[in-house]
Amino acid sequence: MLSRFQVVSLLFLGCTAQSLMLLRGGTFITYSESTSNLEIITDGAMLFNDTIIAISNSTDGLDSHANDEGVQIVNTTGKIISPGFIDTHRHTWQTAMRTLGPNVQLENYFWMFGSGGPAPLILSPDDIHIATLMGTLEALNAGVTTSLDFAHMTWTRAHAQAGLQGVIDSGARVWWCYNVGPVVISGDPYTVNRSASVDQLAHIRELAPNSPFNNGLVTLGIAADPPTVEIIETAQNSSVNLITAHDVGGPFPDGDNVITEVNNLTPGNPTLNSSMAFVFAHASSLNPSEARLLRKFNQFVSITPESEMHYGHGHPSSYLIQDQASLGVDTHFTFSLDIIGQMRIWLQSTRLGLYQETLNKFKIPSNTPMSVRQAFLMGTRNGGLALKRPDLGVLREGAKADVLVFSTDAIGLIGWSDPVAAIVLHSNVADIEDIYVDGKLVKSAGKLVVDWEGQGFADQLRASAVKFREAFAKTNISAFEEGIKLQGSLTDADFQDPFEVDVTRGDGTGF
Ligand SMILES: *[C@@H]1O[C@H](CO)[C@@H](O)[C@H](O)[C@H]1NC(C)=O
Ligand SMILES: *[C@@H]1O[C@H](CO)[C@@H](O)[C@H](O)[C@H]1NC(C)=O
Ligand SMILES: *[C@@H]1O[C@H](CO)[C@@H](O)[C@H](O)[C@H]1NC(C)=O
Ligand SMILES: *[C@@H]1O[C@H](CO)[C@@H](O)[C@H](O)[C@H]1NC(C)=O
Ligand SMILES: *[C@@H]1O[C@H](CO)[C@@H](O)[C@H](O)[C@H]1NC(C)=O
Ligand SMILES: *[C@@H]1O[C@H](CO)[C@@H](O)[C@H](O)[C@H]1NC(C)=O
Ligand SMILES: *[C@@H]1O[C@H](CO)[C@@H](O)[C@H](O)[C@H]1NC(C)=O
C-alpha cells in the first residue's frame, strides 16, 4: 500500500550551500583525545562547516579566515559553547500521550501506553508522523542534536514510513531503529500477530539501501526484544550497523541476561565481537560477566536515569558500568526529555547511592564519588561512543559540527566561571540560544528555525493527543492487562504494593 510518506518530503531538501561559521569569543568545552577529558578554552574561537575545521585558544586566533568566501562571523563573547547532547534511548512516537502517565509503574505502562497496549489500534500513520516530528524537534530545542529512536511503532509499513519521515523532517541527527516484533491486532480478546516480523524484515531490506537519509543525518538501525539470529543476519546483509534492545530483567518478565543471550546467538563467534554497535537500554539487572562482555567487545548500555526511577526498573549496578554507558531519556511523554536534566538526576542519585555506603559505616564521605565533568561526558562523548561515532558529542578538530551556544545572561547563571558546572547544575533548555547540526543553524536566538507553530504542527499534535485520550477512555484496558500478563506468565503473586507515602497532616495522604 502506498502512503504519502513514501516520498521523502521536501521540507529540508534543497538547502543552500554549506556556509563556513566562525564563532568568535566565548568559553568552549572542547575534548582532548590525548587526555580523554574535557579541555576548557576561555576566550576562544571555532571555525566549522559540517565539520569542525579549527579551534583556537584566543578570540582572534582564527581571524585569518574572517575574509574567506562565505564565512559568517558570530560574536560569541560571554557565551558557553558546548557539544550537542546525545540521547541513546527514546521512543519518540509517544509524544501525543504527554502527561498521561505521571504515576505509572513499568508493568502498567506496558499495557496502557507501550507498543503492546491500545496505541496500535488508535494511532494512524499521520499521528505517528506528527508525534515523531514534534518529539524530535522538542529534543533539538533542548540541545539534543543526536538521538537513538527505538521506533516500536512499526505496526504496518505505513506507520514505519511515517515515523522515519518524522525524524527526516526534523533536521536532527537520528539513528532510527526499526522495531522487529509482534503487533497487537485486537484488544478484547488480546491478540498479537507473531508473524509481523516477516514483513518488518522485508521492509528493512527495502529501506536499508537508501540509508543514511537526509544528507547523512538519519541512519537506519534495528530494534528488537530480543534480537534473533535472523535479525542480526538481516542487519549484516543490509549493512545496518546498529542494533538496540531493552534489557531489564530482575523480577520483570521482559528478558534477563539479554546481553549474554545476544552474545551467544552465533556460537563459536561472539555476536558482540562486531563492528556493529549494540546498545542495551537500562541493563537494570546487569551482572559482572555481562559487564566484562561489554568492556571486552566495546558495546554500550543506555542508562535512562529518570525513566528507571519513574517506572521502578531501577539501576542498582549501573554506576559500575559508566565506562561503557551513555544516557537516554526513554518515554518522554511521561517526564523530561532534555539531557541536561538526565545528567543532573544521574549525577546526584549516583552520588547519593555511593555516599550512603560510606554513611552506613558511620563515616563521613571525604570526597565526592562522581564529578560534574563525568556527568557531562555521559551526556555527550559517551553517546557518540555508544553509536561507534567518536566524532559526535565532542568539540575537537575533525568532529561533526553539532554545536550548542548557551547564553549566560539568565539570573541563575550570573557569576559563573566553570562552564561544565554551569550547564549541568544551573542551566536549563531556555538558556540554549543557538544550535547547529552538521554545521547548519537549527535554533537561532532561542527559537527553532522550523516554524512549527506557523506550519500547523502544534495543532496537529494537539488534535492527535485529544484523539488518543478519547479513544483510550473508551478502551477496556483490563483486556490488555490480562493479555500481557498471560504472555509474560505473570500472576498476582508476582506483584506487591510498595510503601506509599503521606504528605498531608491529619486525614488523607495527598496521593
Ligand atoms: C568543509 O571544509 C573542509 C576544509 O576546508 C573541506 O575540505 C570540506 O569539503 C568542506 N565541507 C563542506 C560540506 O563544505
Ligand atoms: C594557544 O595555542 C597556541 C597555538 O597552538 C600555542 O602555541 C599556545 O601555547 C596556546 N596558549 C595557551 C595559553 O594554551
Ligand atoms: C562582542 O560582544 C561583546 C559582548 O557583547 C562586546 O563587548 C564586543 O564589543 C563584541 N565584539 C565585536 C567584535 O563586536
Ligand atoms: C501478520 O503479519 C504478516 C506479515 O508479516 C501478514 O502477512 C499477516 O497478514 C498478518 N496477520 C494478521 C492477522 O494481521
Ligand atoms: C544473509 O546472507 C547470506 C549470504 O548471502 C545468506 O546465506 C543468509 O540467508 C542471509 N540471511 C538473511 C537473514 O537474510
Ligand atoms: C573477535 O574478532 C576478531 C576479528 O574480527 C578476532 O581476531 C578475535 O579473535 C575475536 N575475539 C573473540 C573472543 O572471538
Ligand atoms: C474487559 O475485558 C475483560 C478481559 O477480557 C473482560 O473480562 C471484561 O468483561 C471486559 N469488560 C467490558 C466492559 O467489556
XYZ file of C-alpha atoms and ligand atoms in Angstrom:
609
model
C 0.000 0.000 0.000
C 1.347 3.406 -0.916
C 1.292 6.089 1.718
C 2.012 9.759 1.425
C 5.139 9.173 3.480
C 6.708 7.042 0.798
C 8.077 10.120 -0.907
C 10.738 11.917 1.081
C 9.215 15.283 1.916
C 10.641 18.480 0.589
C 10.757 20.288 3.917
C 14.513 20.119 4.243
C 15.627 19.359 0.729
C 17.234 21.921 -1.497
C 19.024 23.650 1.341
C 21.620 26.187 0.349
C 25.345 25.502 0.065
C 27.057 24.977 3.387
C 28.426 28.200 4.806
C 31.511 28.494 6.940
C 30.864 29.633 10.516
C 33.357 31.440 12.706
C 32.319 31.632 16.372
C 34.457 34.357 17.900
C 34.934 34.704 21.649
C 33.367 32.773 24.499
C 34.166 29.684 26.569
C 34.492 26.421 24.622
C 34.052 22.999 26.217
C 36.411 21.084 23.951
C 37.554 17.476 24.115
C 41.102 16.164 24.028
C 41.585 12.648 22.636
C 45.028 12.559 24.242
C 43.798 13.138 27.816
C 40.335 11.555 27.217
C 38.833 14.510 29.009
C 37.284 17.893 28.530
C 39.505 20.883 27.972
C 38.103 24.314 28.643
C 39.171 27.201 26.443
C 38.231 30.638 27.707
C 38.191 33.388 25.074
C 38.495 31.030 22.103
C 37.247 30.774 18.540
C 35.972 27.964 16.345
C 35.641 27.544 12.583
C 33.357 24.922 11.045
C 31.262 23.871 8.093
C 29.648 20.426 8.568
C 32.852 19.518 10.391
C 34.901 21.419 12.947
C 37.856 22.777 10.981
C 39.776 24.627 13.699
C 39.546 25.620 17.354
C 41.756 28.370 18.714
C 42.626 29.323 22.257
C 42.295 33.018 21.532
C 39.377 35.125 20.355
C 41.289 36.449 17.341
C 43.175 33.201 16.669
C 41.144 32.371 13.546
C 40.708 35.897 12.234
C 42.849 34.977 9.216
C 39.666 33.198 7.998
C 37.429 36.219 8.533
C 37.532 37.099 4.841
C 37.223 33.532 3.489
C 34.468 33.166 0.932
C 31.057 32.697 2.549
C 32.275 32.921 6.139
C 29.759 34.110 8.727
C 31.188 35.563 11.916
C 29.189 35.219 15.137
C 30.232 37.131 18.223
C 30.009 34.508 20.995
C 31.774 36.584 23.632
C 30.420 35.751 27.085
C 28.659 32.586 25.882
C 29.361 28.918 26.598
C 29.923 26.754 23.524
C 29.203 23.076 24.082
C 28.950 19.915 22.001
C 25.376 18.824 21.270
C 23.851 16.333 23.701
C 23.233 12.697 22.776
C 20.225 10.622 23.850
C 20.751 6.899 23.226
C 17.241 5.630 24.055
C 13.915 7.251 23.221
C 10.515 6.195 21.862
C 9.671 9.382 20.006
C 6.317 8.236 18.608
C 4.699 8.664 22.042
C 4.682 12.497 22.109
C 0.888 12.839 21.869
C 0.387 10.886 25.118
C 2.046 13.703 27.050
C 1.137 13.807 30.795
C -0.979 10.636 30.611
C 1.455 8.544 32.660
C 2.715 10.695 35.551
C 2.140 7.983 38.168
C 2.543 4.791 36.169
C 4.884 1.926 37.047
C 6.532 -0.307 34.452
C 4.038 -3.152 34.028
C 1.075 -0.732 33.906
C 2.963 1.255 31.305
C 3.223 -1.792 29.035
C -0.492 -2.435 28.810
C -1.581 1.208 28.864
C 0.936 3.089 26.726
C 3.524 0.657 25.384
C 3.709 -0.713 21.881
C 1.714 -3.754 23.080
C -1.095 -1.576 24.509
C -4.027 0.002 22.646
C -1.889 2.558 20.728
C -1.560 0.392 17.573
C -5.367 0.259 17.352
C -5.752 4.033 17.806
C -2.862 5.860 16.138
C -2.742 6.340 12.370
C 0.413 6.890 10.302
C -0.384 10.636 10.371
C -0.452 10.541 14.198
C 2.922 8.775 14.213
C 4.399 11.293 11.807
C 3.442 14.383 13.810
C 4.391 12.803 17.165
C 7.805 11.776 15.850
C 8.411 15.112 14.150
C 7.370 17.185 17.185
C 9.165 14.903 19.665
C 12.383 15.134 17.665
C 12.008 18.924 17.368
C 11.476 19.082 21.145
C 14.774 17.219 21.525
C 16.547 19.572 19.127
C 15.209 22.576 21.024
C 16.704 21.037 24.176
C 20.141 20.735 22.571
C 19.825 17.005 21.855
C 21.405 17.024 18.422
C 21.751 13.223 18.170
C 19.342 10.552 19.322
C 18.672 6.862 19.047
C 14.971 6.423 18.356
C 13.747 2.965 19.421
C 10.845 3.044 16.966
C 8.499 0.337 18.234
C 5.505 1.631 16.284
C 6.350 -0.357 13.156
C 2.873 -1.892 13.243
C 2.375 -1.516 9.488
C 4.620 -0.345 6.676
C 2.715 2.941 6.594
C 3.329 3.533 10.318
C 7.012 2.713 9.900
C 7.352 5.013 6.906
C 5.600 7.833 8.799
C 7.940 7.535 11.792
C 11.025 7.525 9.601
C 9.705 10.545 7.720
C 9.102 12.355 11.018
C 12.759 12.133 12.026
C 13.885 13.052 8.497
C 11.645 16.138 8.548
C 13.049 17.275 11.916
C 16.570 18.018 10.673
C 18.114 16.248 13.699
C 20.772 13.542 13.651
C 18.979 10.291 14.444
C 19.642 6.560 14.440
C 16.122 5.465 13.622
C 15.807 1.891 14.825
C 13.063 -0.109 13.116
C 11.473 -2.414 15.683
C 11.025 -6.052 14.705
C 8.416 -7.804 16.829
C 4.790 -8.863 17.338
C 1.980 -6.399 16.590
C -1.302 -6.038 18.517
C -4.264 -6.643 16.221
C -7.098 -6.815 18.779
C -7.570 -5.739 22.385
C -10.500 -7.824 23.567
C -9.636 -10.646 23.124
C -5.997 -9.652 23.286
C -4.380 -10.874 20.080
C -0.982 -10.213 18.557
C 0.426 -11.072 15.141
C 3.544 -13.103 15.834
C 4.411 -13.229 12.133
C 4.647 -9.461 11.775
C 8.445 -9.707 11.757
C 8.375 -11.372 8.326
C 7.186 -8.200 6.652
C 9.099 -5.889 9.010
C 12.364 -7.555 7.976
C 11.375 -7.348 4.308
C 10.682 -3.632 4.783
C 14.056 -3.127 6.464
C 15.775 -4.805 3.496
C 13.962 -2.386 1.172
C 14.781 0.738 3.196
C 18.395 -0.092 4.002
C 19.951 0.682 0.593
C 18.717 4.296 0.954
C 20.234 4.769 4.429
C 21.570 7.178 5.541
C 18.761 9.590 4.702
C 18.642 13.414 4.720
C 22.263 14.066 3.732
C 23.631 11.539 6.183
C 21.706 12.759 9.241
C 19.284 9.819 9.606
C 20.656 6.293 9.776
C 18.598 3.099 9.810
C 19.135 0.777 12.781
C 17.177 -2.205 14.105
C 15.414 -2.558 17.469
C 14.266 -5.935 18.773
C 13.309 -7.556 22.078
C 15.240 -9.762 21.881
C 17.365 -9.750 18.717
C 17.486 -13.112 16.909
C 19.988 -14.704 14.545
C 17.750 -13.781 11.635
C 17.678 -10.138 12.746
C 21.462 -9.973 13.182
C 21.975 -11.562 9.753
C 19.471 -9.202 8.137
C 21.380 -6.284 9.630
C 24.703 -7.655 8.389
C 23.346 -8.455 4.930
C 21.843 -4.984 4.528
C 24.749 -3.003 6.044
C 22.698 -1.857 9.034
C 25.317 -1.177 11.695
C 23.352 -0.620 14.892
C 21.109 -2.961 16.888
C 19.340 -1.946 20.085
C 17.349 -3.925 22.651
C 15.789 -3.499 26.081
C 17.445 -5.272 28.979
C 15.516 -5.052 32.240
C 15.287 -8.473 33.882
C 15.141 -8.972 37.632
C 11.528 -9.665 38.644
C 10.291 -8.245 35.350
C 9.491 -10.902 32.721
C 10.936 -8.935 29.857
C 14.287 -10.591 29.469
C 17.024 -11.496 31.921
C 20.634 -11.825 30.704
C 19.805 -10.253 27.350
C 23.430 -9.185 26.858
C 24.675 -12.766 27.351
C 21.935 -14.222 25.183
C 22.655 -11.838 22.321
C 26.357 -12.604 22.577
C 25.624 -16.345 22.312
C 23.438 -16.071 19.196
C 26.273 -17.008 16.870
C 28.019 -19.960 18.555
C 31.808 -20.045 18.257
C 31.847 -16.390 17.255
C 30.693 -13.963 19.978
C 27.932 -11.829 18.442
C 29.053 -8.705 20.303
C 32.560 -9.010 18.811
C 31.489 -6.880 15.917
C 31.950 -3.541 14.232
C 28.168 -3.286 14.574
C 27.068 -1.129 17.547
C 24.872 -2.879 20.150
C 23.060 -0.555 22.560
C 21.281 -2.175 25.523
C 18.720 0.046 27.225
C 18.700 0.071 31.066
C 20.668 -3.097 31.931
C 18.904 -2.906 35.288
C 19.936 -6.449 36.226
C 23.483 -6.187 34.898
C 25.821 -8.831 36.320
C 29.645 -8.885 36.421
C 30.047 -11.260 33.472
C 27.877 -9.041 31.274
C 29.895 -6.002 32.325
C 33.026 -7.908 31.229
C 31.420 -8.710 27.856
C 30.569 -5.049 27.248
C 34.144 -3.993 28.016
C 35.753 -6.814 26.044
C 33.759 -6.115 22.895
C 33.275 -2.383 23.448
C 29.464 -2.311 23.396
C 27.268 0.083 25.384
C 24.407 0.388 27.844
C 21.997 3.323 27.719
C 21.179 4.385 31.275
C 17.852 6.261 31.390
C 18.006 7.722 34.909
C 14.615 9.405 35.179
C 12.769 6.546 33.481
C 14.342 3.876 35.676
C 13.357 5.897 38.761
C 9.859 6.782 37.498
C 8.841 3.269 36.458
C 10.833 1.351 39.030
C 13.101 -0.843 36.947
C 15.978 0.590 38.981
C 19.663 0.667 38.117
C 21.470 -0.769 41.141
C 24.773 -1.545 39.395
C 24.749 0.953 36.556
C 27.223 3.264 38.297
C 29.805 0.474 37.809
C 29.457 0.365 34.013
C 29.662 4.065 33.195
C 32.830 3.495 31.162
C 30.579 1.544 28.739
C 27.416 3.596 29.147
C 25.702 6.699 27.843
C 22.483 8.474 28.839
C 18.992 8.152 27.420
C 15.547 9.578 28.081
C 13.130 6.747 27.152
C 9.399 7.619 27.217
C 9.497 11.421 27.039
C 5.677 11.647 27.278
C 5.935 10.828 30.985
C 8.811 13.110 32.034
C 11.509 15.465 30.817
C 13.272 14.900 27.528
C 16.340 17.078 27.931
C 19.740 15.535 28.603
C 20.662 18.388 30.961
C 18.003 17.002 33.307
C 19.226 13.431 32.886
C 22.843 14.381 33.588
C 21.729 16.202 36.741
C 19.461 13.433 38.029
C 22.037 10.740 37.271
C 24.882 12.669 38.895
C 23.037 13.406 42.109
C 21.409 9.981 42.511
C 24.743 8.252 41.863
C 26.377 10.477 44.439
C 23.686 9.692 47.000
C 23.922 5.937 46.439
C 27.685 5.920 46.949
C 27.649 8.404 49.830
C 25.161 6.138 51.542
C 27.624 3.235 51.523
C 30.047 5.392 53.482
C 27.351 6.808 55.758
C 26.161 3.282 56.513
C 29.590 2.644 58.053
C 29.059 5.730 60.294
C 31.801 7.519 58.332
C 31.896 10.946 56.684
C 32.471 10.816 52.908
C 35.780 12.605 52.390
C 35.271 13.267 48.669
C 32.538 13.182 46.049
C 32.149 9.891 44.163
C 31.238 11.432 40.800
C 32.155 14.754 39.215
C 30.169 17.158 37.133
C 32.573 16.569 34.221
C 31.836 12.859 34.337
C 28.107 13.594 34.124
C 28.746 15.861 31.141
C 30.806 13.187 29.358
C 27.949 10.691 29.889
C 25.516 13.003 28.068
C 27.889 13.873 25.205
C 31.056 11.893 24.400
C 29.824 8.516 25.661
C 26.726 8.749 23.481
C 28.986 9.124 20.452
C 30.991 6.089 21.533
C 27.799 4.025 22.043
C 26.928 4.745 18.403
C 30.536 3.961 17.412
C 30.911 7.586 16.358
C 33.806 9.186 18.234
C 33.289 12.271 16.049
C 29.966 13.031 17.806
C 29.414 14.602 21.239
C 32.786 16.391 21.258
C 34.231 19.710 20.157
C 37.555 18.945 18.516
C 39.007 19.361 15.060
C 37.529 16.774 12.692
C 34.383 16.202 14.795
C 30.920 16.796 13.349
C 29.766 20.385 13.912
C 26.855 19.668 16.283
C 27.252 22.733 18.475
C 25.276 24.485 21.225
C 25.688 28.138 22.173
C 24.463 28.864 25.703
C 23.516 32.367 26.699
C 24.743 33.104 30.213
C 22.539 36.141 30.849
C 19.837 34.338 32.848
C 19.581 35.265 36.518
C 20.581 31.763 37.577
C 23.864 31.901 35.677
C 25.191 35.272 36.778
C 28.684 34.924 38.225
C 29.518 31.526 36.669
C 33.102 30.556 35.978
C 33.085 26.754 35.457
C 31.138 26.193 32.207
C 30.519 22.484 32.845
C 29.032 23.140 36.279
C 27.027 25.999 34.777
C 25.434 23.671 32.217
C 24.926 20.523 34.302
C 23.802 22.124 37.560
C 22.488 25.612 36.767
C 21.273 25.826 33.183
C 18.020 24.900 31.541
C 16.838 24.418 27.978
C 15.835 28.080 27.653
C 19.486 29.118 28.011
C 20.375 27.375 24.733
C 20.371 30.210 22.250
C 21.782 28.804 19.011
C 22.122 25.200 17.856
C 23.970 23.863 14.826
C 23.507 20.334 13.481
C 26.054 19.292 10.869
C 27.065 22.953 10.844
C 23.576 24.215 9.967
C 21.632 26.506 12.244
C 18.524 24.730 13.597
C 17.841 27.024 16.571
C 18.565 30.719 16.391
C 18.205 33.351 19.115
C 16.293 30.851 21.260
C 13.795 29.758 18.601
C 13.793 26.686 16.399
C 14.357 27.627 12.770
C 11.496 25.308 11.756
C 8.309 27.323 12.223
C 6.413 24.521 13.963
C 3.581 26.759 15.084
C 3.176 28.551 11.772
C 3.198 25.290 9.848
C 0.383 23.901 11.992
C 2.436 21.150 13.640
C 1.281 22.170 17.133
C -2.385 21.980 16.105
C -1.840 18.571 14.539
C -0.196 17.252 17.683
C -2.950 18.679 19.916
C -5.610 17.025 17.764
C -3.735 13.740 17.898
C -3.466 13.988 21.712
C -7.226 14.549 22.020
C -7.911 11.647 19.657
C -5.720 9.297 21.698
C -7.235 10.370 25.042
C -10.797 9.935 23.804
C -10.143 6.500 22.295
C -8.131 5.440 25.335
C -11.010 6.414 27.648
C -13.259 4.010 25.726
C -10.708 1.177 25.807
C -11.191 -1.853 28.055
C -7.690 -1.689 29.479
C -8.114 -4.827 31.621
C -8.212 -6.891 28.443
C -4.728 -5.596 27.584
C -3.603 -6.112 31.170
C -4.739 -9.724 31.206
C -3.368 -10.398 27.756
C 0.085 -9.050 28.556
C 0.214 -10.699 31.993
C -0.581 -14.051 30.410
C 2.073 -13.559 27.726
C 4.670 -12.978 30.403
C 3.194 -15.810 32.564
C 2.735 -13.334 35.410
C 0.315 -13.941 38.274
C -0.863 -11.631 41.038
C 1.778 -13.228 43.297
C 4.465 -11.538 41.203
C 3.256 -8.103 42.346
C 3.409 -6.211 45.633
C 2.275 -2.718 46.599
C 5.231 -0.526 47.528
C 5.103 1.599 50.678
C 3.005 4.659 49.867
C 3.951 7.964 51.415
C 1.732 10.511 53.199
C 2.321 14.201 52.512
C -0.617 15.760 54.339
C -1.238 16.438 58.045
C -4.085 14.504 59.575
C -6.538 12.616 57.381
C -5.689 11.713 53.813
C -2.269 11.287 52.269
C -2.390 13.749 49.349
C -1.742 10.902 46.903
C 34.402 21.786 4.869
O 35.684 22.356 4.897
C 36.717 21.439 4.606
C 38.061 22.138 4.861
O 38.087 23.380 4.231
C 36.564 20.963 3.171
O 37.560 20.046 2.850
C 35.187 20.321 3.025
O 34.968 19.970 1.679
C 34.097 21.271 3.476
N 32.833 20.546 3.518
C 31.704 21.051 3.041
C 30.495 20.188 3.151
O 31.616 22.155 2.545
C 47.448 28.596 22.312
O 47.668 27.890 21.107
C 48.946 28.180 20.532
C 48.979 27.509 19.172
O 48.575 26.179 19.237
C 50.021 27.685 21.483
O 51.286 27.982 20.957
C 49.859 28.388 22.825
O 50.757 27.845 23.752
C 48.451 28.206 23.370
N 48.277 29.046 24.535
C 47.690 28.614 25.625
C 47.573 29.646 26.742
O 47.271 27.464 25.773
C 31.245 41.066 21.024
O 30.295 41.098 22.063
C 30.834 41.662 23.251
C 29.805 41.452 24.365
O 28.550 41.826 23.933
C 31.196 43.127 23.007
O 31.738 43.676 24.187
C 32.217 43.168 21.894
O 32.492 44.519 21.567
C 31.715 42.439 20.660
N 32.818 42.335 19.725
C 32.695 42.692 18.462
C 33.912 42.493 17.594
O 31.647 43.125 18.001
C 0.716 -10.908 10.241
O 1.858 -10.352 9.593
C 2.135 -10.910 8.317
C 3.321 -10.161 7.718
O 4.496 -10.381 8.339
C 0.971 -10.733 7.392
O 1.242 -11.379 6.179
C -0.295 -11.265 8.014
O -1.384 -10.939 7.189
C -0.512 -10.660 9.385
N -1.666 -11.285 10.008
C -2.657 -10.594 10.529
C -3.757 -11.383 11.111
O -2.664 -9.364 10.533
C 22.408 -13.264 4.656
O 23.226 -13.508 3.530
C 23.742 -14.856 3.478
C 24.715 -14.921 2.311
O 24.121 -14.433 1.157
C 22.574 -15.832 3.332
O 23.059 -17.158 3.333
C 21.644 -15.651 4.508
O 20.491 -16.443 4.359
C 21.206 -14.192 4.636
N 20.441 -14.042 5.882
C 19.285 -13.408 5.964
C 18.578 -13.395 7.280
O 18.811 -12.785 5.040
C 36.927 -11.005 17.703
O 37.035 -10.801 16.309
C 38.373 -10.657 15.840
C 38.340 -10.448 14.346
O 37.362 -9.566 13.973
C 39.199 -11.879 16.163
O 40.536 -11.666 15.787
C 39.117 -12.177 17.646
O 39.767 -13.405 17.898
C 37.673 -12.276 18.090
N 37.591 -12.443 19.550
C 36.932 -13.444 20.110
C 36.993 -13.529 21.599
O 36.293 -14.230 19.488
C -12.909 -6.134 29.650
O -12.032 -7.204 29.363
C -12.052 -8.226 30.345
C -10.939 -9.204 29.994
O -11.044 -9.652 28.673
C -13.423 -8.864 30.363
O -13.452 -9.866 31.369
C -14.461 -7.800 30.664
O -15.748 -8.331 30.556
C -14.334 -6.650 29.691
N -15.189 -5.552 30.116
C -16.031 -4.962 29.291
C -16.834 -3.852 29.858
O -16.130 -5.306 28.117
